Amino acid sequence: VCVLEEDGDEIKIGTSCKNGGCTTTFEGPSSDSDVCSYHAGVPIFHEGMKYWSCCKRKTSDFNTFLSQEGCTKGTHLWRKKDEGKKVVPCRFDWHQTGTQVIISIYAKNAVPELSYVDANSTTLHIQSIFEGEKEFEQKISLWGVIDVNKSVVNMMAAKIEIAMKKAEPMSWARLDLPPPVPPPKESEQKNDEDESEEDDED
């Protein structure tokens, strides 16, 4: 069963809404009048926390993250235009051995021609198109240093596995580096110096 859109394209019954965070499927013309609750932002995975950039409700549990109700109301989007893919959250884990750090990204049926992993000794950029129209992207500042030439990527039916060779056989405390703390501004430093001088005068 399907319904014709204005431009002649068909919407099949069971088609999922393409808005991020919406789990509604198309059941017929009446579905068009339903209010769509979705996330207008993008999924962010940082320091073990998962949240949407639009509402920042952080959680460490992936299933809880997936079930977060959308923070924006609108209309369902049954078909994406050609200009972009649907960016979706994708579960990934990591573990380490004495000489390697292995990341597993659970993206089924990744398209090799449209997926890549770009890395240098301290950063990793992963982008993958999978299940036909879904897109996953992640940038990681690595906790340790890797030997890129001895690291490999394996694309399997159920996941993408990235095996990174450690530059030194040491245990990593975590996968990614925490964001750097910005240094205090010069004006703040000057104020601190002025206050310390006043204290000396007292």
C-alpha atoms as a printed R data frame, in Angstrom:
    type eleno elety resid chain resno      x      y      z
1   ATOM     1    CA   VAL     A     1  0.000  0.000  0.000
2   ATOM     2    CA   CYS     A     2  1.342  3.445 -0.827
3   ATOM     3    CA   VAL     A     3  0.268  7.045 -1.225
4   ATOM     4    CA   LEU     A     4  1.352  9.485 -3.927
5   ATOM     5    CA   GLU     A     5  3.104 12.676 -2.856
6   ATOM     6    CA   GLU     A     6  2.554 15.913 -4.773
7   ATOM     7    CA   ASP     A     7  5.697 15.359 -6.836
8   ATOM     8    CA   GLY     A     8  4.548 11.877 -7.851
9   ATOM     9    CA   ASP     A     9  6.814  9.923 -5.487
10  ATOM    10    CA   GLU     A    10  5.153  7.187 -3.490
11  ATOM    11    CA   ILE     A    11  5.175  6.887  0.288
12  ATOM    12    CA   LYS     A    12  4.943  3.266  1.339
13  ATOM    13    CA   ILE     A    13  3.000  2.210  4.416
14  ATOM    14    CA   GLY     A    14  5.529  1.597  7.191
15  ATOM    15    CA   THR     A    15  7.950  4.321  6.013
16  ATOM    16    CA   SER     A    16  9.614  5.886  9.065
17  ATOM    17    CA   CYS     A    17  9.705  9.638  9.654
18  ATOM    18    CA   LYS     A    18 13.107 11.057  8.708
19  ATOM    19    CA   ASN     A    19 13.133 13.739 11.437
20  ATOM    20    CA   GLY     A    20 15.743 12.987 14.110
21  ATOM    21    CA   GLY     A    21 14.335 11.325 17.211
22  ATOM    22    CA   CYS     A    22 10.885 10.641 15.705
23  ATOM    23    CA   THR     A    23  9.881  6.967 15.674
24  ATOM    24    CA   THR     A    24  6.516  7.372 13.890
25  ATOM    25    CA   THR     A    25  5.829  5.325 10.762
26  ATOM    26    CA   PHE     A    26  3.506  6.215  7.884
27  ATOM    27    CA   GLU     A    27  0.146  4.459  8.187
28  ATOM    28    CA   GLY     A    28 -1.806  6.381  5.564
29  ATOM    29    CA   PRO     A    29 -2.921  9.942  4.689
30  ATOM    30    CA   SER     A    30 -4.081 10.516  8.282
31  ATOM    31    CA   SER     A    31 -0.448 10.299  9.427
32  ATOM    32    CA   ASP     A    32  0.256 13.609  7.667
33  ATOM    33    CA   SER     A    33 -1.971 15.449 10.145
34  ATOM    34    CA   ASP     A    34 -0.222 14.005 13.211
35  ATOM    35    CA   VAL     A    35  2.126 16.319 15.117
36  ATOM    36    CA   CYS     A    36  5.770 15.280 14.795
37  ATOM    37    CA   SER     A    37  7.886 15.533 17.963
38  ATOM    38    CA   TYR     A    38 11.510 15.538 16.866
39  ATOM    39    CA   HIS     A    39 14.995 16.851 17.603
40  ATOM    40    CA   ALA     A    40 16.122 19.647 15.293
41  ATOM    41    CA   GLY     A    41 19.747 19.294 16.383
42  ATOM    42    CA   VAL     A    42 22.292 16.506 15.951
43  ATOM    43    CA   PRO     A    43 23.235 13.652 18.301
44  ATOM    44    CA   ILE     A    44 26.388 14.230 20.348
45  ATOM    45    CA   PHE     A    45 28.426 11.550 22.127
46  ATOM    46    CA   HIS     A    46 30.962 13.055 24.502
47  ATOM    47    CA   GLU     A    47 32.825 11.683 27.533
48  ATOM    48    CA   GLY     A    48 30.407  8.787 27.835
49  ATOM    49    CA   MET     A    49 27.361 11.063 27.743
50  ATOM    50    CA   LYS     A    50 24.818 11.096 24.931
51  ATOM    51    CA   TYR     A    51 22.527 14.011 24.107
52  ATOM    52    CA   TRP     A    52 20.956 16.061 21.324
53  ATOM    53    CA   SER     A    53 22.577 19.426 20.576
54  ATOM    54    CA   CYS     A    54 19.160 21.107 20.637
55  ATOM    55    CA   CYS     A    55 18.013 20.206 24.149
56  ATOM    56    CA   LYS     A    56 21.131 18.803 25.883
57  ATOM    57    CA   ARG     A    57 19.291 16.263 28.079
58  ATOM    58    CA   LYS     A    58 22.358 14.181 28.893
59  ATOM    59    CA   THR     A    59 22.289 10.473 29.685
60  ATOM    60    CA   SER     A    60 24.871  7.714 29.752
61  ATOM    61    CA   ASP     A    61 22.363  5.042 28.697
62  ATOM    62    CA   PHE     A    62 21.981  4.582 24.939
63  ATOM    63    CA   ASN     A    63 18.414  3.253 25.098
64  ATOM    64    CA   THR     A    64 17.340  6.157 27.310
65  ATOM    65    CA   PHE     A    65 18.893  8.523 24.772
66  ATOM    66    CA   LEU     A    66 17.000  6.885 21.907
67  ATOM    67    CA   SER     A    67 13.694  7.158 23.781
68  ATOM    68    CA   GLN     A    68 14.013 10.887 24.567
69  ATOM    69    CA   GLU     A    69 10.920 12.653 23.272
70  ATOM    70    CA   GLY     A    70 11.555 15.337 20.664
71  ATOM    71    CA   CYS     A    71 11.870 18.940 21.836
72  ATOM    72    CA   THR     A    72 10.472 20.484 18.616
73  ATOM    73    CA   LYS     A    73  6.972 20.193 17.164
74  ATOM    74    CA   GLY     A    74  6.391 20.102 13.424
75  ATOM    75    CA   THR     A    75  5.212 17.939 10.555
76  ATOM    76    CA   HIS     A    76  6.503 14.500  9.662
77  ATOM    77    CA   LEU     A    77  9.149 14.181  6.965
78  ATOM    78    CA   TRP     A    78  8.526 10.963  5.074
79  ATOM    79    CA   ARG     A    79 11.098 11.497  2.346
80  ATOM    80    CA   LYS     A    80 14.420 13.275  2.562
81  ATOM    81    CA   LYS     A    81 15.398 15.536 -0.302
82  ATOM    82    CA   ASP     A    82 18.558 14.663 -2.187
83  ATOM    83    CA   GLU     A    83 20.702 17.178 -0.342
84  ATOM    84    CA   GLY     A    84 21.364 15.097  2.740
85  ATOM    85    CA   LYS     A    85 21.192 11.861  4.645
86  ATOM    86    CA   LYS     A    86 19.512 11.195  7.981
87  ATOM    87    CA   VAL     A    87 22.106 11.605 10.735
88  ATOM    88    CA   VAL     A    88 21.300  9.062 13.424
89  ATOM    89    CA   PRO     A    89 22.844  7.955 16.709
90  ATOM    90    CA   CYS     A    90 24.755  4.723 16.431
91  ATOM    91    CA   ARG     A    91 25.982  2.590 19.333
92  ATOM    92    CA   PHE     A    92 29.709  2.106 19.544
93  ATOM    93    CA   ASP     A    93 31.979  0.522 22.139
94  ATOM    94    CA   TRP     A    94 35.703  0.251 22.612
95  ATOM    95    CA   HIS     A    95 38.130 -2.051 24.380
96  ATOM    96    CA   GLN     A    96 41.894 -2.434 24.479
97  ATOM    97    CA   THR     A    97 44.599 -5.053 24.524
98  ATOM    98    CA   GLY     A    98 48.249 -4.547 25.357
99  ATOM    99    CA   THR     A    99 49.038 -3.294 21.857
100 ATOM   100    CA   GLN     A   100 45.707 -2.229 20.321
101 ATOM   101    CA   VAL     A   101 42.602 -0.114 20.906
102 ATOM   102    CA   ILE     A   102 39.555 -1.528 19.122
103 ATOM   103    CA   ILE     A   103 36.405  0.498 18.370
104 ATOM   104    CA   SER     A   104 33.237 -1.313 17.255
105 ATOM   105    CA   ILE     A   105 30.537  0.791 15.554
106 ATOM   106    CA   TYR     A   106 27.238 -1.058 15.257
107 ATOM   107    CA   ALA     A   107 26.212  0.256 11.840
108 ATOM   108    CA   LYS     A   108 24.592 -2.501  9.796
109 ATOM   109    CA   ASN     A   109 25.279 -2.834  6.068
110 ATOM   110    CA   ALA     A   110 27.689  0.097  5.862
111 ATOM   111    CA   VAL     A   111 28.355  1.254  2.300
112 ATOM   112    CA   PRO     A   112 32.151  1.014  1.792
113 ATOM   113    CA   GLU     A   113 32.170  3.532 -1.078
114 ATOM   114    CA   LEU     A   114 30.453  6.156  1.102
115 ATOM   115    CA   SER     A   115 32.174  5.423  4.406
116 ATOM   116    CA   TYR     A   116 35.633  6.386  5.597
117 ATOM   117    CA   VAL     A   117 37.869  6.627  8.641
118 ATOM   118    CA   ASP     A   118 40.411  9.447  8.630
119 ATOM   119    CA   ALA     A   119 43.113  9.384 11.302
120 ATOM   120    CA   ASN     A   120 46.421 10.809 12.346
121 ATOM   121    CA   SER     A   121 48.426  9.889 15.432
122 ATOM   122    CA   THR     A   122 46.057 11.619 17.884
123 ATOM   123    CA   THR     A   123 42.672 12.166 16.189
124 ATOM   124    CA   LEU     A   124 40.039 10.011 14.544
125 ATOM   125    CA   HIS     A   125 37.213 11.063 12.196
126 ATOM   126    CA   ILE     A   126 34.616  8.415 11.364
127 ATOM   127    CA   GLN     A   127 31.861  8.853  8.798
128 ATOM   128    CA   SER     A   128 29.609  6.064  7.566
129 ATOM   129    CA   ILE     A   129 26.500  5.692  5.412
130 ATOM   130    CA   PHE     A   130 24.602  2.556  6.416
131 ATOM   131    CA   GLU     A   131 21.238  0.865  5.950
132 ATOM   132    CA   GLY     A   132 20.851  2.793  2.702
133 ATOM   133    CA   GLU     A   133 20.090  6.286  3.972
134 ATOM   134    CA   LYS     A   134 21.420  6.662  7.520
135 ATOM   135    CA   GLU     A   135 24.564  8.585  8.338
136 ATOM   136    CA   PHE     A   136 26.858  8.354 11.368
137 ATOM   137    CA   GLU     A   137 29.696 10.776 12.061
138 ATOM   138    CA   GLN     A   138 32.048 11.019 15.020
139 ATOM   139    CA   LYS     A   139 35.243 12.984 15.677
140 ATOM   140    CA   ILE     A   140 37.461 11.795 18.522
141 ATOM   141    CA   SER     A   141 40.582 13.317 20.072
142 ATOM   142    CA   LEU     A   142 42.362 10.173 21.186
143 ATOM   143    CA   TRP     A   143 43.653  9.772 24.739
144 ATOM   144    CA   GLY     A   144 46.849  8.154 23.503
145 ATOM   145    CA   VAL     A   145 49.002  8.056 20.374
146 ATOM   146    CA   ILE     A   146 48.479  5.501 17.592
147 ATOM   147    CA   ASP     A   147 50.552  4.176 14.710
148 ATOM   148    CA   VAL     A   148 48.302  4.924 11.737
149 ATOM   149    CA   ASN     A   149 50.262  2.742  9.300
150 ATOM   150    CA   LYS     A   150 49.670 -0.350 11.435
151 ATOM   151    CA   SER     A   151 45.992  0.376 12.146
152 ATOM   152    CA   VAL     A   152 43.201 -1.242 10.126
153 ATOM   153    CA   VAL     A   153 39.470 -0.859  9.449
154 ATOM   154    CA   ASN     A   154 37.207 -3.871  8.876
155 ATOM   155    CA   MET     A   155 33.677 -3.395  7.523
156 ATOM   156    CA   MET     A   156 31.360 -6.275  8.355
157 ATOM   157    CA   ALA     A   157 27.649 -6.870  7.818
158 ATOM   158    CA   ALA     A   158 26.706 -5.888 11.370
159 ATOM   159    CA   LYS     A   159 29.436 -3.448 12.379
160 ATOM   160    CA   ILE     A   160 32.553 -1.465 11.523
161 ATOM   161    CA   GLU     A   161 35.648 -2.398 13.510
162 ATOM   162    CA   ILE     A   162 38.619 -0.035 13.819
163 ATOM   163    CA   ALA     A   163 41.762 -1.664 15.244
164 ATOM   164    CA   MET     A   164 44.271  1.035 16.178
165 ATOM   165    CA   LYS     A   165 47.871  0.089 16.923
166 ATOM   166    CA   LYS     A   166 49.176  1.803 20.060
167 ATOM   167    CA   ALA     A   167 52.373  3.759 19.492
168 ATOM   168    CA   GLU     A   168 53.458  2.658 22.985
169 ATOM   169    CA   PRO     A   169 52.277 -0.487 24.833
170 ATOM   170    CA   MET     A   170 50.580  1.360 27.665
171 ATOM   171    CA   SER     A   171 47.078  1.202 29.101
172 ATOM   172    CA   TRP     A   172 44.696  3.986 28.028
173 ATOM   173    CA   ALA     A   173 42.634  5.498 30.841
174 ATOM   174    CA   ARG     A   174 39.874  6.357 28.357
175 ATOM   175    CA   LEU     A   175 39.234  6.543 24.613
176 ATOM   176    CA   ASP     A   176 39.050 10.304 24.174
177 ATOM   177    CA   LEU     A   177 40.733 13.325 25.678
178 ATOM   178    CA   PRO     A   178 38.582 15.713 27.726
179 ATOM   179    CA   PRO     A   179 38.172 19.132 26.082
180 ATOM   180    CA   PRO     A   180 40.943 21.592 26.979
181 ATOM   181    CA   VAL     A   181 40.214 24.177 29.655
182 ATOM   182    CA   PRO     A   182 40.603 27.669 28.138
183 ATOM   183    CA   PRO     A   183 43.285 29.792 29.836
184 ATOM   184    CA   PRO     A   184 42.090 32.823 31.830
185 ATOM   185    CA   LYS     A   185 41.859 36.036 29.866
186 ATOM   186    CA   GLU     A   186 44.609 38.626 30.256
187 ATOM   187    CA   SER     A   187 42.213 41.064 31.919
188 ATOM   188    CA   GLU     A   188 41.315 38.444 34.539
189 ATOM   189    CA   GLN     A   189 44.995 37.719 35.172
190 ATOM   190    CA   LYS     A   190 45.685 41.441 35.591
191 ATOM   191    CA   ASN     A   191 42.838 41.803 38.075
192 ATOM   192    CA   ASP     A   192 44.229 38.912 40.098
193 ATOM   193    CA   GLU     A   193 47.672 40.552 40.105
194 ATOM   194    CA   ASP     A   194 46.202 43.904 41.192
195 ATOM   195    CA   GLU     A   195 44.317 42.240 44.032
196 ATOM   196    CA   SER     A   196 47.448 40.422 45.216
197 ATOM   197    CA   GLU     A   197 49.399 43.719 45.190
198 ATOM   198    CA   GLU     A   198 46.692 45.373 47.291
199 ATOM   199    CA   ASP     A   199 46.871 42.487 49.753
200 ATOM   200    CA   ASP     A   200 50.663 42.964 50.008
201 ATOM   201    CA   GLU     A   201 50.190 46.670 50.764
202 ATOM   202    CA   ASP     A   202 47.799 45.842 53.603
